[in-house]
GROMACS .gro file of C-alpha atoms in nm:
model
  374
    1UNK     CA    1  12.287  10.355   9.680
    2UNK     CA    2  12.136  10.444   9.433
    3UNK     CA    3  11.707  10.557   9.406
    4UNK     CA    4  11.656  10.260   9.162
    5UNK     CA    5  11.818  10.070   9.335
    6UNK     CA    6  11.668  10.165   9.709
    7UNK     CA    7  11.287  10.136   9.552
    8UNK     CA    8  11.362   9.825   9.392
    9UNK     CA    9  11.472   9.679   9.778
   10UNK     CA   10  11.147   9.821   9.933
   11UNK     CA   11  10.943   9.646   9.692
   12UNK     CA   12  11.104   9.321   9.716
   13UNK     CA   13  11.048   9.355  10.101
   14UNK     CA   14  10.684   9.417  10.050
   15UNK     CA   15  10.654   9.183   9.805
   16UNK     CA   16  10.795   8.913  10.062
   17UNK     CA   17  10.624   9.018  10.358
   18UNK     CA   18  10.292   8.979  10.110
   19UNK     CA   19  10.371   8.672  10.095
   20UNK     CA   20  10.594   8.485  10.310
   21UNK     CA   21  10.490   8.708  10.597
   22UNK     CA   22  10.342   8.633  10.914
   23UNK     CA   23  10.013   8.705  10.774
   24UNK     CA   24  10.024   8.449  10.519
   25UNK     CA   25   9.892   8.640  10.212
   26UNK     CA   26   9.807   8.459   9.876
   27UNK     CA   27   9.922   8.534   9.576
   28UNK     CA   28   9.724   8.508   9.270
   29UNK     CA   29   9.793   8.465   8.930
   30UNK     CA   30   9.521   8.527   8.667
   31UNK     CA   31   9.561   8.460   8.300
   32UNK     CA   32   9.378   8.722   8.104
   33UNK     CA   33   9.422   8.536   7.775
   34UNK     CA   34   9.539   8.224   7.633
   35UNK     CA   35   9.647   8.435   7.291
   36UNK     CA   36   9.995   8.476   7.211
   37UNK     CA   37  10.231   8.588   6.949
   38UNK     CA   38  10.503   8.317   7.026
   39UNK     CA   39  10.528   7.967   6.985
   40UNK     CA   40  10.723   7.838   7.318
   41UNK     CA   41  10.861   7.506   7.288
   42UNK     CA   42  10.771   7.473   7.664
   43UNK     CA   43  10.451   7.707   7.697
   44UNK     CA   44  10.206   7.587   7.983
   45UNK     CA   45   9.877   7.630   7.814
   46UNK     CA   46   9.713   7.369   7.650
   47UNK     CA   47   9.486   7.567   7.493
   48UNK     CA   48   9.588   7.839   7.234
   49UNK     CA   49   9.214   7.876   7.079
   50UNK     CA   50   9.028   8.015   7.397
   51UNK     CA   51   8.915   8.399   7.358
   52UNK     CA   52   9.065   8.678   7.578
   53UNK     CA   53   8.865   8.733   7.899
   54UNK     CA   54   8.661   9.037   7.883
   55UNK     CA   55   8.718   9.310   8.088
   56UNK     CA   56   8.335   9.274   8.325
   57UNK     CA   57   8.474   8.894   8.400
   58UNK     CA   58   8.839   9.090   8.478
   59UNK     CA   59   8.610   9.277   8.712
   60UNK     CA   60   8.442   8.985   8.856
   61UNK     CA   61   8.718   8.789   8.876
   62UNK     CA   62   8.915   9.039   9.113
   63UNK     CA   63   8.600   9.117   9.278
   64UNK     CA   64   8.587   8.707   9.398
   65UNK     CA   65   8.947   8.695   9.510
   66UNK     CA   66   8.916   9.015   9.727
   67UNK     CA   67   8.658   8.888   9.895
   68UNK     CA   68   8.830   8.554   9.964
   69UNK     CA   69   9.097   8.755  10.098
   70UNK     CA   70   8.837   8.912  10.367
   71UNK     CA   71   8.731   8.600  10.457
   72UNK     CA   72   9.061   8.433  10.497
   73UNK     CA   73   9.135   8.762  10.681
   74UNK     CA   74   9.428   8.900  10.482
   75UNK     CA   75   9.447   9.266  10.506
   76UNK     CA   76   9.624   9.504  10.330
   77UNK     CA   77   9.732   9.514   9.941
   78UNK     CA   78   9.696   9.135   9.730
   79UNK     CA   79   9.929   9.068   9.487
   80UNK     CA   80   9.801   8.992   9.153
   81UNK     CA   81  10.011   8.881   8.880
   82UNK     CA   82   9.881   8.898   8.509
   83UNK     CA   83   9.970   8.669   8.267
   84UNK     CA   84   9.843   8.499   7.959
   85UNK     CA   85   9.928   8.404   7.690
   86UNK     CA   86  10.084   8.690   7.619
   87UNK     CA   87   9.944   8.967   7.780
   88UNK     CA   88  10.054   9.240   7.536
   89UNK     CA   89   9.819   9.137   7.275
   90UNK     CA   90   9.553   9.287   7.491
   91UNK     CA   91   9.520   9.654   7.372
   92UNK     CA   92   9.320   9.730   7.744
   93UNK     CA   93   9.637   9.591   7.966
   94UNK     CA   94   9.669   9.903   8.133
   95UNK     CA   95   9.345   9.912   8.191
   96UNK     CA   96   9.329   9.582   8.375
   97UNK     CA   97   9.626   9.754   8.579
   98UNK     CA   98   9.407  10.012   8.648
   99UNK     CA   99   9.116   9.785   8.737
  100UNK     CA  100   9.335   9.586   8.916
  101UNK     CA  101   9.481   9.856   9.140
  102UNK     CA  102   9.141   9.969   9.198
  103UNK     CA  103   9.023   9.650   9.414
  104UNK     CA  104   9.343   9.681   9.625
  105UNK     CA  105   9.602   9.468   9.416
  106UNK     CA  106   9.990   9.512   9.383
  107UNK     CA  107  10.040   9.402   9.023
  108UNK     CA  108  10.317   9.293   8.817
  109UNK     CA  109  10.300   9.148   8.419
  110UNK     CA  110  10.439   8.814   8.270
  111UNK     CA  111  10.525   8.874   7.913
  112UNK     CA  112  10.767   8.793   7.652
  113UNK     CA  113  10.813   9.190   7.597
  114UNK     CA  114  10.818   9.112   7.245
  115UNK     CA  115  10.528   9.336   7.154
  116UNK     CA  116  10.613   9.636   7.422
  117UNK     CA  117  10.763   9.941   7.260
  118UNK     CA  118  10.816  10.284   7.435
  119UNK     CA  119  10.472  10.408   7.424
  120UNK     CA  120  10.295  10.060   7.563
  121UNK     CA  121  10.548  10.091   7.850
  122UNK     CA  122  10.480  10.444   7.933
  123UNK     CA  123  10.107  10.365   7.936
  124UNK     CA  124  10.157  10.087   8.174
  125UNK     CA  125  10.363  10.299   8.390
  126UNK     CA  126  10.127  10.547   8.387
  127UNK     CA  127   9.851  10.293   8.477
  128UNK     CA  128  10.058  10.194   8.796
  129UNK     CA  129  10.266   9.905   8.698
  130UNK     CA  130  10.632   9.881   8.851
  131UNK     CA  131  10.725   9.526   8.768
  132UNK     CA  132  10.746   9.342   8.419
  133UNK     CA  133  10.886   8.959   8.452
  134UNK     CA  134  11.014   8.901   8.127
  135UNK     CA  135  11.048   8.564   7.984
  136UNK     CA  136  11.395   8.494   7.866
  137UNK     CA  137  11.511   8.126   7.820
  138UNK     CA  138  11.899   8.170   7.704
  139UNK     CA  139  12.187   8.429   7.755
  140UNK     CA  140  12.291   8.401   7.346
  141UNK     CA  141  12.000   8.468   7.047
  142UNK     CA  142  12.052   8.167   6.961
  143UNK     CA  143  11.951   7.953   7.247
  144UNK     CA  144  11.652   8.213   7.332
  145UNK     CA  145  11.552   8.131   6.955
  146UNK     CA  146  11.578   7.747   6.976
  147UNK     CA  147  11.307   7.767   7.267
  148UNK     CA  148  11.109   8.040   7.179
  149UNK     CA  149  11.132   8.078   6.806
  150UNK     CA  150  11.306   8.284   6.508
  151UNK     CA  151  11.335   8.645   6.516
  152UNK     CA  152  11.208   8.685   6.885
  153UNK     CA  153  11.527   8.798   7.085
  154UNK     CA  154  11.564   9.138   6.952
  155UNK     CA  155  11.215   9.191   6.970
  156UNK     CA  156  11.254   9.104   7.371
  157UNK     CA  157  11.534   9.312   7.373
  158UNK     CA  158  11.329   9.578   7.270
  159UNK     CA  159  11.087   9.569   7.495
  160UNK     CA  160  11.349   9.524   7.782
  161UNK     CA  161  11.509   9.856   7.741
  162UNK     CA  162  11.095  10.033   7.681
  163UNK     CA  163  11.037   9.905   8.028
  164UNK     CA  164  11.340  10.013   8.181
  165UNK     CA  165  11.316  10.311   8.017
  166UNK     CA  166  10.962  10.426   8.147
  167UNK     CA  167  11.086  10.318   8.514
  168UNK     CA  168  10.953   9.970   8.526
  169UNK     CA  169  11.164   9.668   8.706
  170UNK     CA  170  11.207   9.460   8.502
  171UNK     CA  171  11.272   9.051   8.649
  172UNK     CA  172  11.430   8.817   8.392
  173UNK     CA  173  11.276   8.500   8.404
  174UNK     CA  174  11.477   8.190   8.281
  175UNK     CA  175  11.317   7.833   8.227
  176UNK     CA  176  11.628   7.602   8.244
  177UNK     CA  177  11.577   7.328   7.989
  178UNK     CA  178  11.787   6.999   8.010
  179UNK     CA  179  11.981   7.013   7.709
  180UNK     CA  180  11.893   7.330   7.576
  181UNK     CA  181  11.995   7.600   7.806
  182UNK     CA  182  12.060   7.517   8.123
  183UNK     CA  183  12.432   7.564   8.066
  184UNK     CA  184  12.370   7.955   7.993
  185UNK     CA  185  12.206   7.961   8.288
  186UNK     CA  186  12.517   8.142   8.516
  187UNK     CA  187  12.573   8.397   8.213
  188UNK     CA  188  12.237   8.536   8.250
  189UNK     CA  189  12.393   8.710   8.547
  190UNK     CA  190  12.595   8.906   8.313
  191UNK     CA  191  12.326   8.945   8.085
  192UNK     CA  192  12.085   9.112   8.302
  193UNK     CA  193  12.386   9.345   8.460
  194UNK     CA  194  12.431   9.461   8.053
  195UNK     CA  195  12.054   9.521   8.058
  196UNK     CA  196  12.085   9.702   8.391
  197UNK     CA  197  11.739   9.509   8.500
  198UNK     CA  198  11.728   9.434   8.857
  199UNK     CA  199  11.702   9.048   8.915
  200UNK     CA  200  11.715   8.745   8.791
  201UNK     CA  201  11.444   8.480   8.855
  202UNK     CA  202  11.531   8.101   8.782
  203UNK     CA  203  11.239   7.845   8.747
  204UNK     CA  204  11.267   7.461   8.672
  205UNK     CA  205  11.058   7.367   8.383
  206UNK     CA  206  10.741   7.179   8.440
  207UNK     CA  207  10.605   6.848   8.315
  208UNK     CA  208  10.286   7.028   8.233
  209UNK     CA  209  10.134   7.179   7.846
  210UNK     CA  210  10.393   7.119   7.546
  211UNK     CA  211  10.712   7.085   7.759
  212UNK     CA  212  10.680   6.714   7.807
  213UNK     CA  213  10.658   6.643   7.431
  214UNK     CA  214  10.877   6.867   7.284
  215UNK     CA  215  11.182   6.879   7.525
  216UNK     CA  216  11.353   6.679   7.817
  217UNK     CA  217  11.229   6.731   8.117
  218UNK     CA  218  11.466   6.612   8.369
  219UNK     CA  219  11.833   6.741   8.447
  220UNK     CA  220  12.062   6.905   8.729
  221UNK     CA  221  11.888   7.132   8.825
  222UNK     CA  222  12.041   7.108   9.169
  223UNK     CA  223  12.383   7.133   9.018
  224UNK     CA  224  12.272   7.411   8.784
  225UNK     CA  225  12.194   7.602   9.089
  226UNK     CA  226  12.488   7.600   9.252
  227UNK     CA  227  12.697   7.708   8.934
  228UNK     CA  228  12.452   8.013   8.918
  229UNK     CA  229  12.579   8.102   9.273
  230UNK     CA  230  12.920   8.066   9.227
  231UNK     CA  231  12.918   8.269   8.903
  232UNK     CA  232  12.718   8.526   9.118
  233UNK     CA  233  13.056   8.517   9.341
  234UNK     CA  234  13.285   8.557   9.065
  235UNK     CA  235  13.149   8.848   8.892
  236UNK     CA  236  13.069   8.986   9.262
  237UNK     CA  237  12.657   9.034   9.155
  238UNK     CA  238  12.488   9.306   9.320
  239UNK     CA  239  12.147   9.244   9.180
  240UNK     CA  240  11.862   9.028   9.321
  241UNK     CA  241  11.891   8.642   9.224
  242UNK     CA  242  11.579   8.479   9.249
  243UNK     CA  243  11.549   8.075   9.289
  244UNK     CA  244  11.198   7.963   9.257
  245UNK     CA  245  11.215   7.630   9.325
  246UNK     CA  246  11.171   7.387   9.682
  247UNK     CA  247  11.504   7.242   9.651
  248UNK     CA  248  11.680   7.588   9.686
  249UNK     CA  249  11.535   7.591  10.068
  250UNK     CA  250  11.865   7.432  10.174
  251UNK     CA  251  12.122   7.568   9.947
  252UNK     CA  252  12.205   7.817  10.204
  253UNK     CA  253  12.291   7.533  10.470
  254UNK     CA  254  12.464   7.360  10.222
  255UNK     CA  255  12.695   7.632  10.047
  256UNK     CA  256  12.665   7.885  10.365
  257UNK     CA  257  13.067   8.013  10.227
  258UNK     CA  258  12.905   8.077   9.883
  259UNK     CA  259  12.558   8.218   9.978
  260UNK     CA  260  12.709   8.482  10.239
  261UNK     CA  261  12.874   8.618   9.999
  262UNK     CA  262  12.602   8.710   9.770
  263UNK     CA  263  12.417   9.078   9.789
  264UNK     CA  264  12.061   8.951   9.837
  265UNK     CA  265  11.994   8.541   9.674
  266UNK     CA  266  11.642   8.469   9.755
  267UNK     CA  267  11.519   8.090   9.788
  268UNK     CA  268  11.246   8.067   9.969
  269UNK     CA  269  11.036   8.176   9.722
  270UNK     CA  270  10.846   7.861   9.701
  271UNK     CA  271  10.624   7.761   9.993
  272UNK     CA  272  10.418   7.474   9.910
  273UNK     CA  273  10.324   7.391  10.219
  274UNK     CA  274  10.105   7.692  10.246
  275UNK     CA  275   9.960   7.687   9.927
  276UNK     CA  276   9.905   8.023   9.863
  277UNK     CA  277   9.966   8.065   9.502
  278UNK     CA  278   9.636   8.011   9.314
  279UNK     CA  279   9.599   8.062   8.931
  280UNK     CA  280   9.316   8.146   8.775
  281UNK     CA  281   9.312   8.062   8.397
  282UNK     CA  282   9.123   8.216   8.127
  283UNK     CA  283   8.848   8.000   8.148
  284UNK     CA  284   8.785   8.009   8.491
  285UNK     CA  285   8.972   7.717   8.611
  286UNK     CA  286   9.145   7.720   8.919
  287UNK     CA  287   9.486   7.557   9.003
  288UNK     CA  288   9.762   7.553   9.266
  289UNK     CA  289  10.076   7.731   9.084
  290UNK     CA  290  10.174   7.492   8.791
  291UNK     CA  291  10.020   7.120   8.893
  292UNK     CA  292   9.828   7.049   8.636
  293UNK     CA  293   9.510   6.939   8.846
  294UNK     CA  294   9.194   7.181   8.775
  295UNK     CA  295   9.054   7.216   9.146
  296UNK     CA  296   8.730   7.395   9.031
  297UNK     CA  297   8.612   7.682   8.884
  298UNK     CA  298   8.586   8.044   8.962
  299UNK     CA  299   8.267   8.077   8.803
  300UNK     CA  300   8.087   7.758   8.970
  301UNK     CA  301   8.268   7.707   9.266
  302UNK     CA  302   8.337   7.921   9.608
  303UNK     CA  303   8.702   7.958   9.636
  304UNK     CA  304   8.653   7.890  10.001
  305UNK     CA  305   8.556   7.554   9.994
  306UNK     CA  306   8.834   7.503   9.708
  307UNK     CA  307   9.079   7.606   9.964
  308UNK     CA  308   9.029   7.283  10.111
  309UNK     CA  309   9.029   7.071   9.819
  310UNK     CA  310   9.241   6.709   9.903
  311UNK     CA  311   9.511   6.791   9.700
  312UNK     CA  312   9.585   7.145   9.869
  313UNK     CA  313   9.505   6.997  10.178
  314UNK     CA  314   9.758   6.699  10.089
  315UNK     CA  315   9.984   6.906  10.016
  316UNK     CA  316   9.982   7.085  10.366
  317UNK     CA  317   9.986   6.792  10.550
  318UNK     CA  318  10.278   6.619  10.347
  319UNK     CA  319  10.462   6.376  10.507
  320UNK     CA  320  10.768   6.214  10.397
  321UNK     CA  321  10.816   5.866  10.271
  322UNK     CA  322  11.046   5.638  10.124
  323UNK     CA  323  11.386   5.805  10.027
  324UNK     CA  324  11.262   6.133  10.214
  325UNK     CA  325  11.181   5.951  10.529
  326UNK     CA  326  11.515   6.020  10.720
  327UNK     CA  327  11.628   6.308  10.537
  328UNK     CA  328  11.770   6.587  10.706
  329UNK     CA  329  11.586   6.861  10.523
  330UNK     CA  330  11.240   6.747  10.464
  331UNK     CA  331  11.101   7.029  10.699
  332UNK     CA  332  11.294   7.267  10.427
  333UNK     CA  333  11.198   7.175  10.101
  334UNK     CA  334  10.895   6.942  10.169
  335UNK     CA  335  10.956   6.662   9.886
  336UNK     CA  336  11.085   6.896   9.619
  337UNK     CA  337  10.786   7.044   9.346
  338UNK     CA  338  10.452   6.877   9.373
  339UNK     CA  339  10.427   7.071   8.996
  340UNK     CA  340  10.705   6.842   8.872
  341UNK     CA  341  10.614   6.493   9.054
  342UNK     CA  342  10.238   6.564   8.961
  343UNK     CA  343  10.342   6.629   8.592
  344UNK     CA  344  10.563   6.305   8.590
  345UNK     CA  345  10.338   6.064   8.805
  346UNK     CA  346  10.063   6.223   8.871
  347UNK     CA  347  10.119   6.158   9.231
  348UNK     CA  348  10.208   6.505   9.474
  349UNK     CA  349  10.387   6.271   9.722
  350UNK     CA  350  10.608   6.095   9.513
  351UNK     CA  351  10.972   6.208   9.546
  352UNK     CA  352  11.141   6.474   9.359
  353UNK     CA  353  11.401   6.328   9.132
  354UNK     CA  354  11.614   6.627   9.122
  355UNK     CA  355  11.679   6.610   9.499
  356UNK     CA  356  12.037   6.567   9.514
  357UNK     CA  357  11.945   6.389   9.891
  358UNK     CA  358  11.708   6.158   9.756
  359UNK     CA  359  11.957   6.052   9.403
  360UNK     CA  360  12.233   5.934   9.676
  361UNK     CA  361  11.985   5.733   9.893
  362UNK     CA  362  11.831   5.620   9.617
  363UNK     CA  363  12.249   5.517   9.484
  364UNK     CA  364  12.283   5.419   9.796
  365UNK     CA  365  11.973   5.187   9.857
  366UNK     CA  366  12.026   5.007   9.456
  367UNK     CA  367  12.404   4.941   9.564
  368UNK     CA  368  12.273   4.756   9.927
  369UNK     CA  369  12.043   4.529   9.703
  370UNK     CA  370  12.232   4.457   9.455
  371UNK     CA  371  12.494   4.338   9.731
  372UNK     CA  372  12.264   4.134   9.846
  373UNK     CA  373  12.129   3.950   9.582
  374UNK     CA  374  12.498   3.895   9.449
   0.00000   0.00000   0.00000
């Protein structure tokens, strides 16, 4: 094995035992501008004319979720996750590393990597980074180009090989997209083994931002999924495979053959009913990973007493209804992404479509009345 390789297993493991650990750590995400040098067809923000946050709020900021960490009595290293907009365009990002490292945080990047050449990479390096998620949203130019505009993939490619260059891990991090890429979605396997990165991380895309007007929303996902394992099984992948997603919880139980077979697939990264993921946006706003609810504000309201807002607490507390009620796997997957039914109906509880359990109830329940009312 090789040293890459072992450091890139023991920071998975303390990445997961951050936060799916007996301890129960959150995870925080913290936008430190809403500027970018893309155009996304399905970018999150819904805001593009905010200013970057300066580096005394940074400070603040991390100083606030530290010491909601004491009081929720999580010890050791947070993990911190910057993000933006892209946060390249900030000439102080390894700074913030710095800064962030500083009150106790194990931090990673989301960019597109478009504006990261060989000496930005070093400098982040040097400022203690050791993992980049880079955003890419097809396995040819031309579907990554489609989504995320002209001239961009070479420009990502760039920055791919600066980062793995100065000895950063770099994650690639695929959106699938109903009718755009979602059928690339197994080749990025082979992509990222060409690229010699060290995972792959897939993500459903959220009713939330620009996505719902620009692009289709709902698809396979589920079936996607399973065609990204069995790809994984073909090629015999022996690189990290990252599902980050509810309705992954079961694919192990489902496809156990498949799944054994695999050198480490991770699906559990998504545990909504702890809500630990909190984002803090550039403004100050505070959310629970992508629903599109603000729950306060960083800067008016004590992230204690947000931690018990009605929709977290909703979510904890979910209980299943209606095609859910007798499923087998509710304890699993919980009702699929409160992101995705929130961004569709505004409603956490309602069902997730994508649930291949809750489509053949659902078949099933539509065939049983329309037998009875023939």
């Amino acid at each position: 094995m090789t040293a890459f390789l072992l450091e890139a297993i023991l920071y998975i493991i303390k990445s997961k035992l951050l936060s799916f650990g007996e301890t129960l750590h959150h995870r925080f995400h913290l936008n430190v501008t809403v500027v970018c040098n893309l155009a996304c067809a399905h970018c999150y923000q819904e805001n593009h004319t905010g200013k970057p946050v300066p580096m005394p709020q940074i400070e603040e900021i991390l100083r606030k979720l530290q010491a909601f960490r004491a009081y929720r009595g999580e010890g050791g290293r947070g993990y911190l996750t910057l993000s933006g907009g892209e946060p390249a365009t900030r000439r102080d990002l390894p700074d913030i590393i710095r800064l962030a490292i500083k009150y106790g945080f194990m931090s990673r990047i989301v960019t597109n990597a478009t504006m990261i050449d060989m000496k930005l990479a070093k400098e982040l390096r040097n400022a203690g980074l050791r993992l980049a998620q880079v955003s890419l949203d097809g396995a040819a130019k031309e579907t990554h180009e489609t989504i995320r505009g002209k001239n961009s993939w070479d420009r990502t490619m760039n920055g791919i090989e600066a980062l793995c260059r100065a000895g950063i891990f770099v994650v690639l991090s695929m959106a699938l997209i109903p009718g755009r890429n979602m059928h690339e979605a197994p080749l990025m396997l082979d992509l990222s083994r060409r690229l010699k990165v060290w995972a792959v991380k897939y993500q459903r895309l959220i009713p939330r931002g620009s996505a719902p007007l620009n692009l289709d929303t709902q698809g396979e996902f589920h079936r996607t999924f399973v065609c990204i394992i069995e790809r994984a099984v073909e090629i015999k992948y022996r690189r990290f495979i990252m599902l980050f997603d509810p309705l992954a919880h079961n694919l192990p139980n489902l496809y156990p053959g498949l799944c054994k077979r695999l050198y480490l697939l991770i699906t559990d990264m998504c545990r909504c009913d702890r809500t630990r993921l909190m984002e803090v946006d550039y403004n100050g706003d505070i959310y629970y990973c992508r629903v599109g609810m603000a729950l306060g504000n960083i800067w008016t309201d004590d992230l204690a007493v947000v931690w018990e807002h009605p929709l977290l607490r909703n979510i904890r507390v979910k209980t299943s209804r209606g095609a859910c009620s007798c499923c087998a796997v509710w304890n699993r997957c919980g009702g699929g992404c409160p992101a995705v039914t929130y961004g569709l109906h505004k409603d956490i509880s309602a069902p997730d479509y994508a649930c291949p359990s809750w489509t053949q109830r659902s078949e099933r329940d539509e065939r049983k009345n329309g037998e009875r009312e023939s």
